[in-house]
XYZ file of C-alpha atoms in Angstrom:
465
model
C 0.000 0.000 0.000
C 1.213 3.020 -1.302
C 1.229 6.327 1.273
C -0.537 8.389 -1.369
C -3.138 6.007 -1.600
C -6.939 6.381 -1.935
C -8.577 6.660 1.388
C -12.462 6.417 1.077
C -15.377 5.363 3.254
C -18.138 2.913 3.362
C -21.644 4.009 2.726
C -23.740 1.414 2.293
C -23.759 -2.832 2.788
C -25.813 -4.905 1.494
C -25.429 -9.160 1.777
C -21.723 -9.521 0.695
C -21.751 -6.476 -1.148
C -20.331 -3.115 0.677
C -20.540 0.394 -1.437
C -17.289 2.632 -0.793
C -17.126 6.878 -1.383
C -13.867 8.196 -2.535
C -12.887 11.368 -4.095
C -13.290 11.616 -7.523
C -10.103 11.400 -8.585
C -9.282 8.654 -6.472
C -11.941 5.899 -7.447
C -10.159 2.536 -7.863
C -10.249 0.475 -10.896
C -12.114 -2.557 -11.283
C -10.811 -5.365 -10.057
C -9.028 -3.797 -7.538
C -8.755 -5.154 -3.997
C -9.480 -2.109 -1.418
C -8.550 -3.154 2.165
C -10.560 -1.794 5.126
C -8.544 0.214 8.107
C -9.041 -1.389 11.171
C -6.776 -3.754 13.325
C -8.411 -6.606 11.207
C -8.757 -5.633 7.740
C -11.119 -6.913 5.446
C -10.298 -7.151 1.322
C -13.247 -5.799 -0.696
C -13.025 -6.207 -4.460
C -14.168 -3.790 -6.926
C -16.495 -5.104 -8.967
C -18.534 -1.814 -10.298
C -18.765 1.705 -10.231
C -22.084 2.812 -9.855
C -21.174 6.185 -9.667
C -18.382 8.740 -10.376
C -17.572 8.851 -6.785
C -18.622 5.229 -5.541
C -17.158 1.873 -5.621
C -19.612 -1.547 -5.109
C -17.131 -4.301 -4.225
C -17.397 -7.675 -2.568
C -16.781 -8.456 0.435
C -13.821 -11.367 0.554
C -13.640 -11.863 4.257
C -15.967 -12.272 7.578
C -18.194 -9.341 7.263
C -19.135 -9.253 11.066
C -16.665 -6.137 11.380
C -18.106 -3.856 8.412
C -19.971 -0.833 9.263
C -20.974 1.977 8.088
C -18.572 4.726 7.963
C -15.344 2.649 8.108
C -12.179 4.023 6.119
C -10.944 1.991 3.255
C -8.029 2.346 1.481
C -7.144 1.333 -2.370
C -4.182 -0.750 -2.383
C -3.653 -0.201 -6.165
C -3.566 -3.818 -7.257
C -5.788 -6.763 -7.922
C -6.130 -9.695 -5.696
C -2.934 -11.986 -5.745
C -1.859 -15.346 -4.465
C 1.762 -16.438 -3.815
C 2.800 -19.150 -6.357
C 6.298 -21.533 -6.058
C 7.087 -25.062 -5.339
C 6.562 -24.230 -1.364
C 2.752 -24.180 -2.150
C 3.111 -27.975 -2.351
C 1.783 -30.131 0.117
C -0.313 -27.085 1.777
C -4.206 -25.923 2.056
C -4.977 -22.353 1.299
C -7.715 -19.874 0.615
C -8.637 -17.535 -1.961
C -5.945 -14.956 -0.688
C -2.943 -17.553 -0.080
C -2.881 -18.387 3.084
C -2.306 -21.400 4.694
C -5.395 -22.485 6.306
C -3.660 -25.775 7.659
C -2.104 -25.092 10.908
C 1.210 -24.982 9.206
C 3.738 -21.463 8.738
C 3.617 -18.696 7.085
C 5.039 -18.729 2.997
C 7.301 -16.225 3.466
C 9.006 -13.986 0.471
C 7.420 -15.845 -1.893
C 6.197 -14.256 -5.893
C 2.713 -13.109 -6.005
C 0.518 -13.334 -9.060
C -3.363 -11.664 -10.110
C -5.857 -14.189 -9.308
C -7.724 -13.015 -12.629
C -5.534 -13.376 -16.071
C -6.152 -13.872 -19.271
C -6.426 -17.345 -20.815
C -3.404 -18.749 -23.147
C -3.689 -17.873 -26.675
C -4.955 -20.660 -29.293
C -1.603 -20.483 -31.210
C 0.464 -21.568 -28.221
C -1.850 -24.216 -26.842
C -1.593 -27.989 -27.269
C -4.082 -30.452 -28.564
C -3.457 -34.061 -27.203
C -5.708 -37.022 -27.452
C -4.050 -39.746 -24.916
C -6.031 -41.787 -22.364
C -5.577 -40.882 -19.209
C -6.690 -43.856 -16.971
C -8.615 -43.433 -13.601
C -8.660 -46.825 -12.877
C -13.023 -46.745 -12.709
C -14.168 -49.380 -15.136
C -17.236 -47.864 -16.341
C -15.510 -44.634 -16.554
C -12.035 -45.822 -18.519
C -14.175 -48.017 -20.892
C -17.495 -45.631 -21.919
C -16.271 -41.928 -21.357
C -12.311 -41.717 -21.567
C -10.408 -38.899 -20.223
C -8.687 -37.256 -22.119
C -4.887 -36.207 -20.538
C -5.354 -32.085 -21.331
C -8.782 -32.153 -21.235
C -11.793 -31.391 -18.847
C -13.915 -33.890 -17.910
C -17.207 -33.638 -16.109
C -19.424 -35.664 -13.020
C -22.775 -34.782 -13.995
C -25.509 -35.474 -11.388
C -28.393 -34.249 -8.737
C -27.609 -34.434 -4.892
C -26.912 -37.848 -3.442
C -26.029 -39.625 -6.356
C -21.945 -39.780 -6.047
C -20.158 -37.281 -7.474
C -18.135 -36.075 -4.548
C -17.422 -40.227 -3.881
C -16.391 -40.583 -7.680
C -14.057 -37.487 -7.440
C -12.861 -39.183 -4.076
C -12.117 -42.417 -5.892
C -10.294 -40.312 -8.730
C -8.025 -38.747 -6.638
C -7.354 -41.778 -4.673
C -6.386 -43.922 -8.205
C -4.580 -41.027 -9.893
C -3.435 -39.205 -7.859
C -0.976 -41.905 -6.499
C 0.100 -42.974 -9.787
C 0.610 -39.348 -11.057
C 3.876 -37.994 -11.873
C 2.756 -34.193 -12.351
C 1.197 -31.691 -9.661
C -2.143 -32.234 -8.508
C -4.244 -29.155 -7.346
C -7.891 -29.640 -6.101
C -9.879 -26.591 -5.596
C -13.205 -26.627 -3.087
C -16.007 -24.437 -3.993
C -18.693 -24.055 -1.492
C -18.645 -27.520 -0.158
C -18.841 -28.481 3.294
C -15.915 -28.426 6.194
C -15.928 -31.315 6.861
C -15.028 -32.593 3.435
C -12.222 -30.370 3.677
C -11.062 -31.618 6.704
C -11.289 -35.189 5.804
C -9.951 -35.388 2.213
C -7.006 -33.733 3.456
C -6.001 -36.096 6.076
C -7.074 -38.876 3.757
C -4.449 -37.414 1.289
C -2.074 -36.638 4.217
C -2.551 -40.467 4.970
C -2.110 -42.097 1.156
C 1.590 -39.883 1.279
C 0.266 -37.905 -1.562
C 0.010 -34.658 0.014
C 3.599 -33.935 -0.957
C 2.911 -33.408 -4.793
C -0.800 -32.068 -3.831
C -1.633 -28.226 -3.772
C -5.269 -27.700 -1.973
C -7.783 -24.465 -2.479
C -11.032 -23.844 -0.446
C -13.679 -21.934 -0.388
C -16.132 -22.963 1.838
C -20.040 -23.007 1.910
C -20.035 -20.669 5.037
C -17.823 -18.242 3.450
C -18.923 -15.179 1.037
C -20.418 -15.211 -2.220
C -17.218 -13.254 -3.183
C -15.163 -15.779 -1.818
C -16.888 -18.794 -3.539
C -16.889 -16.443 -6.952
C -13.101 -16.213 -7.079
C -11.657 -19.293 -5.260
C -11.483 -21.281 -8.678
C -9.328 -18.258 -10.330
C -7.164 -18.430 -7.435
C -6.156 -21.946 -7.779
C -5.837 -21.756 -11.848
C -3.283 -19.258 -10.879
C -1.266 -21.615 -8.745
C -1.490 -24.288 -11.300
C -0.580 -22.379 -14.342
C 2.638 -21.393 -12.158
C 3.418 -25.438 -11.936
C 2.300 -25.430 -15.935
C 3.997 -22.623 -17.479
C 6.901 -21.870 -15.178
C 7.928 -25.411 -13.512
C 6.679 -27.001 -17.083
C 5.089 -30.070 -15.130
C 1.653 -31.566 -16.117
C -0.897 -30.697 -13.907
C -3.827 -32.474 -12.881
C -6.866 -30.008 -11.067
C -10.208 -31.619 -9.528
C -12.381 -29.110 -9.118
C -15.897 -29.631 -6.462
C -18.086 -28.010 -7.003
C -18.258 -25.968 -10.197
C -22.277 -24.987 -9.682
C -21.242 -23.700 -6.548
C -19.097 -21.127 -8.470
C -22.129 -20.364 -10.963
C -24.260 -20.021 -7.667
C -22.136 -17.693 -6.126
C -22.100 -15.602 -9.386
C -25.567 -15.264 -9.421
C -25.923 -14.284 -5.806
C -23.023 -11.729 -6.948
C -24.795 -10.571 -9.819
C -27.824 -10.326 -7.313
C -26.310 -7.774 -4.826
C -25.089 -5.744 -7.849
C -28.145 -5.090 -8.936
C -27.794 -7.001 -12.566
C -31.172 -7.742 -13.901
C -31.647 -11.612 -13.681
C -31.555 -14.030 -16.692
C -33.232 -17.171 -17.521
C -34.319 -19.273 -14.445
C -33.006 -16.917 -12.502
C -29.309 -17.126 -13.365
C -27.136 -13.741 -13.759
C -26.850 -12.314 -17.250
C -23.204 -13.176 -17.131
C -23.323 -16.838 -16.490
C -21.555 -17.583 -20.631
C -19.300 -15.535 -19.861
C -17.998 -15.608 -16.020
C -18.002 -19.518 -16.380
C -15.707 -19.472 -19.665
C -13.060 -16.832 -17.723
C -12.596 -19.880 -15.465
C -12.879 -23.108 -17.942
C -10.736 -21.483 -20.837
C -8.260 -20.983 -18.616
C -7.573 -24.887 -18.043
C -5.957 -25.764 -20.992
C -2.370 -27.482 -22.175
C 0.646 -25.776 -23.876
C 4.253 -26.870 -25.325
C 5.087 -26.085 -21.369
C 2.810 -28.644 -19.847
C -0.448 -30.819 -19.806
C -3.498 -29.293 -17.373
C -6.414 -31.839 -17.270
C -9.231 -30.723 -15.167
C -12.038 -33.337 -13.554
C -14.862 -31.309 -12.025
C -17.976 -32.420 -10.047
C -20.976 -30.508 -11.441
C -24.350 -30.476 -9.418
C -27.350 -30.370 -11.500
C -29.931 -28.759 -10.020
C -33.560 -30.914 -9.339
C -31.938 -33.732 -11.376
C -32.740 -31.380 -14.881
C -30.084 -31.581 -16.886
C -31.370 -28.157 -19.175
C -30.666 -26.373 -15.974
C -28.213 -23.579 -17.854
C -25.527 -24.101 -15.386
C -25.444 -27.533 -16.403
C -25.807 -26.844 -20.548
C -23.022 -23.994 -20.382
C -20.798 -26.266 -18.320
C -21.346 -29.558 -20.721
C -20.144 -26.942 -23.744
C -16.409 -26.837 -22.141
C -15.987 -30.646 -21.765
C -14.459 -33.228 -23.399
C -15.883 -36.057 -21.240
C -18.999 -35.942 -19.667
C -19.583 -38.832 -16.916
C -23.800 -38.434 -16.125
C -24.288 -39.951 -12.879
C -28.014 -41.235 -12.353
C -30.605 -41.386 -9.655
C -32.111 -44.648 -11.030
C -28.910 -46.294 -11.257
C -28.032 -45.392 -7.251
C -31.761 -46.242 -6.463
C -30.496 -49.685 -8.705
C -27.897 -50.240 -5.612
C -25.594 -49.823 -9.061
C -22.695 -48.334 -7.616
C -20.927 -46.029 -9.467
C -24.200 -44.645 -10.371
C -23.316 -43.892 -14.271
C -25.416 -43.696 -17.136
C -23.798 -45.003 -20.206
C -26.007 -43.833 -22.533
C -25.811 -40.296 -21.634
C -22.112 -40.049 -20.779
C -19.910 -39.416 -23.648
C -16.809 -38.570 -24.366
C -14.757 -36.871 -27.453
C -11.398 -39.163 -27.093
C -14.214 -42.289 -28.029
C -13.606 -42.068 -31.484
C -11.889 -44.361 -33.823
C -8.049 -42.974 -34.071
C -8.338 -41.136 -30.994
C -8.394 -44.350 -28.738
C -7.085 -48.793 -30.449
C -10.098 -50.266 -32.342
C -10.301 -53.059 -30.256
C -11.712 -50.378 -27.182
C -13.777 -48.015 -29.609
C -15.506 -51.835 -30.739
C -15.812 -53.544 -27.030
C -17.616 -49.914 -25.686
C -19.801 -49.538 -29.066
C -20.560 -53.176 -28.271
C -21.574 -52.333 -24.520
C -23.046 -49.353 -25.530
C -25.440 -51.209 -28.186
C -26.421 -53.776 -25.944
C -27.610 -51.372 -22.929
C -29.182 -49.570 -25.366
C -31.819 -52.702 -27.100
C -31.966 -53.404 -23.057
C -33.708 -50.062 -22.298
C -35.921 -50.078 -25.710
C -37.297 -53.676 -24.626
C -37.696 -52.437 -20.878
C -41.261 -51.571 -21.372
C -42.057 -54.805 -23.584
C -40.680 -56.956 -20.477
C -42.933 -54.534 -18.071
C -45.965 -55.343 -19.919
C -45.240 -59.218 -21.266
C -42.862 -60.152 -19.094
C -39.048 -62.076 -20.362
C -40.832 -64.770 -21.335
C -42.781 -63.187 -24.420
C -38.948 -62.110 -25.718
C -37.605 -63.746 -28.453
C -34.278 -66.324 -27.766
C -32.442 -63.499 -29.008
C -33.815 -60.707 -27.565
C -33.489 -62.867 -24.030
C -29.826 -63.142 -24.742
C -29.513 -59.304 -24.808
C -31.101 -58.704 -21.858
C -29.442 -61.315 -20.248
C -26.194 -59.686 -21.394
C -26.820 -56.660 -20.688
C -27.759 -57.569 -16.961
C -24.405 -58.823 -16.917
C -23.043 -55.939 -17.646
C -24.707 -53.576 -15.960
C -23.683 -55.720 -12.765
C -20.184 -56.242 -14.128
C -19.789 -51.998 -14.681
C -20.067 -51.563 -10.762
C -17.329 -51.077 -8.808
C -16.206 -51.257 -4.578
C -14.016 -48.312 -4.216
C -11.404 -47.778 -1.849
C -12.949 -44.487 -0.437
C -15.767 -46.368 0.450
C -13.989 -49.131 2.189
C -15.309 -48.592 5.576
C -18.759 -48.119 5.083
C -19.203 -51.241 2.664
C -16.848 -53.585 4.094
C -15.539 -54.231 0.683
C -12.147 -53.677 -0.595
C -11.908 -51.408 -3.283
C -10.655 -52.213 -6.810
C -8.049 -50.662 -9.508
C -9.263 -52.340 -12.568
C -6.704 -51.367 -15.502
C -7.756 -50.557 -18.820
C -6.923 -53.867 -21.009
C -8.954 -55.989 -18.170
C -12.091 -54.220 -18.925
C -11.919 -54.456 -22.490
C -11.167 -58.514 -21.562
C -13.927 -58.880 -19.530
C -16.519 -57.271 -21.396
C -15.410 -59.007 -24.651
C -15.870 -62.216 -22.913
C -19.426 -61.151 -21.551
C -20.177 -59.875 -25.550
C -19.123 -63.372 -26.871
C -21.435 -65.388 -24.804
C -18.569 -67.055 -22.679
C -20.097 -66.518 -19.279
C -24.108 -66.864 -20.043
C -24.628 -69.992 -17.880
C -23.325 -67.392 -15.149
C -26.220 -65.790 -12.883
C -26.119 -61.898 -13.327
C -25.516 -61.586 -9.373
C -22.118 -62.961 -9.775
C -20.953 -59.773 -11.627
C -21.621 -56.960 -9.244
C -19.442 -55.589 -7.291
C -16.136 -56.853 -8.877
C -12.448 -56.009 -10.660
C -12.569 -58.733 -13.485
C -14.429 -61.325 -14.636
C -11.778 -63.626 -13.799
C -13.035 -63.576 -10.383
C -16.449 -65.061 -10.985
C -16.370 -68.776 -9.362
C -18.445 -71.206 -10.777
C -21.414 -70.875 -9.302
C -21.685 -67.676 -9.323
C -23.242 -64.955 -6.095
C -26.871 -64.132 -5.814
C -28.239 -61.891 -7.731
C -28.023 -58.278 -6.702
């Protein structure tokens, strides 16, 4: 802070919005972060200026010690984080600082939360698997390694478990950095998927960002630019791939329309800011991969009432590669993880992109579920026994595989009982070939669920689930 800086007041609050009064010539610029003068001082970003003499910013701290009347003073610079290889193995939040109990990052660089996104000629187009490990997920919807991938799904169907899992079975095996940012989830998750990392001895090669659900809109609205900034400092400047799980990304859209709520914006369709297109692609356009390094991105995405033409779930599903649609019926199923493979997709699943033999087993799959759910009302009405020989063999089939595509994870060890399973790529594509070919039909469906490879079915089989 400068000593001729702007000194101005506060003259009106409103939610996590405070209004500020300076002298004309000494109105801060948007984007600004204005600090408040107290003994503790709270950061207020400018986010409009409603007037020639007035400054609307959000609040980015507790807002228990704002009042009316308190000086402010313009610090002259946007909001920054520190960035360097002591960030590693550390929790922060939106500002920086360590939020784990650990010291102070002393002397290190600081860098603008908010920058521009890399331009097209120096970015990087790559189109190799990158393997989680989840069989449903390796085999139907691929990720690809620079590209963003999506969990799609309503509350209480698994996303935050998936996400879990994915961190758990990459994570480990990854060579790069791994960053997860939290927006507006709970505590407690927090607290427990950092000891869990702490635990696995990942934590080392593991950046972490929160912003929590009790924390301000403003907080929530700029957490996710504040950990792109740390990982494009592990991308551009340390030129190591970098691998950032992001939960929840409605949570940021939600927070940018209370935002766009307190400053006044006229609302948009069901209720969403005006600015949804755009404030969500300054975030996603900034994951991306260069000649420096790869950044792949997996992000849980919350779909409101289960309605997937919510707009925060449409505008999101235009930035993906990979979309993984988690679904209610499936969980309700006791099919575990709960993912539809007829609405996920992915771009990698393509023939080139990814070896015949996988774009053939998961057409295969994919064909068979399908005939399953267009003879689903035929076996409601009729019952199996009115099906053709043929048209019993697909169901039959496709029961195995629906069984065969759940999975025990290792996050979910101790509230199953069941040790989780790594199933590698080339097993999936063995089992389900064997399934396709007829090899296991005498086997009851119940003998598939809940396991990593066929190879483990017995002889008799389990009951069925």
């Amino acid at each position: 802070m400068t000593k001729d800086a702007a000194i101005g007041h506060i003259t009106a609050i409103e939610g996590g919005v405070a209004d500020m009064q300076f002298e004309e010539d000494g109105l801060p610029a948007l984007g600004s972060c204005v600090l408040t003068l107290g003994d503790r001082p709270i950061a207020l970003e400018v986010a409009s200026l409603p007037a020639a003499d007035t400054a609307r910013g959000l609040v980015l701290g507790p807002g228990a010690g704002l009042r009316l009347g308190l000086a402010v003073c313009d610090t002259g610079q946007p909001i920054c984080v520190p960035v360097g290889d002591a960030l590693l193995g550390r929790m922060f939040n939106v500002f920086g600082a360590p939020v784990d109990g650990g010291p102070a990052l002393q002397a290190l660089p600081r860098r603008p939360i908010l920058r521009a996104p890399v331009p097209l000629s120096h970015r990087r187009a790559d189109s190799s698997l990158f393997e989680t490990g989840i069989k449903a997920v390796d085999l139907l919807s691929p990720i690809e390694r620079g590209g963003k991938a999506g969990l799609f799904g309503g509350a209480g169907v698994g996303k935050t478990v998936l996400i879990t899992e994915m961190i758990h079975n990459m994570v480990a095996a990854y060579h790069g950095v791994s960053l997860f940012c939290g927006i507006g989830e709970r505590c407690r998750e927090a607290e427990e998927l950092y000891r869990e990392m702490h635990e696995a001895g990942v934590l080392e090669n593991t950046v972490m960002v929160f912003g929590q659900m009790n924390e301000s809109p403003g907080v929530r609205f700029r957490v996710g630019h504040a950990a792109l900034t740390m990982a494009e400092y592990f991308r551009d400047d340390r030129c190591r791939d970098v691998l950032v799980l992001i939960d929840n990304i409605f949570r940021f859209v939600q927070a940018g329309s209370e935002v766009s709520g307190l400053l006044g914006r006229i609302p948009s369709r069901v209720g969403y800011q005006p600015t949804l297109g755009t404030e969500l692609a300054d975030l996603e356009e900034r994951i991306c991969s260069t000649d420096r390094g790869a950044m792949t991105s997996i992000q849980a995405v919350y779909v409101p009432a289960d309605d997937f033409t919510d707009p925060a779930a449409t505008h999101t599903f235009s930035h993906l590669s990979a979309s993984i649609v988690l679904s209610r019926k499936k969980a309700s199923e006791g099919l575990y993880p709960a993912i539809d493979p007829l609405q996920s997709f992915s771009k990698l699943l393509t023939p080139g992109a990814v070896s015949d033999r996988h774009y053939r087993v998961a057409q295969g799959v994919r064909n068979t579920l399908s005939e399953y759910e267009d003879l689903k009302d035929i076996i409601a009405m009729l019952g199996l026994e009115e099906l053709s020989e043929t048209d019993r063999a697909t169901v039959r089939q496709a029961r195995q595989l629906e069984r065969f595509l759940t999975q025990p994870f290792y996050s979910t060890e101790a509230m199953t009982g069941q040790a989780g399973r790594l199933v590698p790529l080339e097993e999936t594509l063995t089992s389900c070939e064997r399934i396709l070919a007829g090899e296991l039909a005498d086997r009851d469906e119940g003998a598939f669920y809940m396991i990593g490879s066929v190879d483990e079915i017995g002889g008799e089989g389990r009951d069925a689930a």
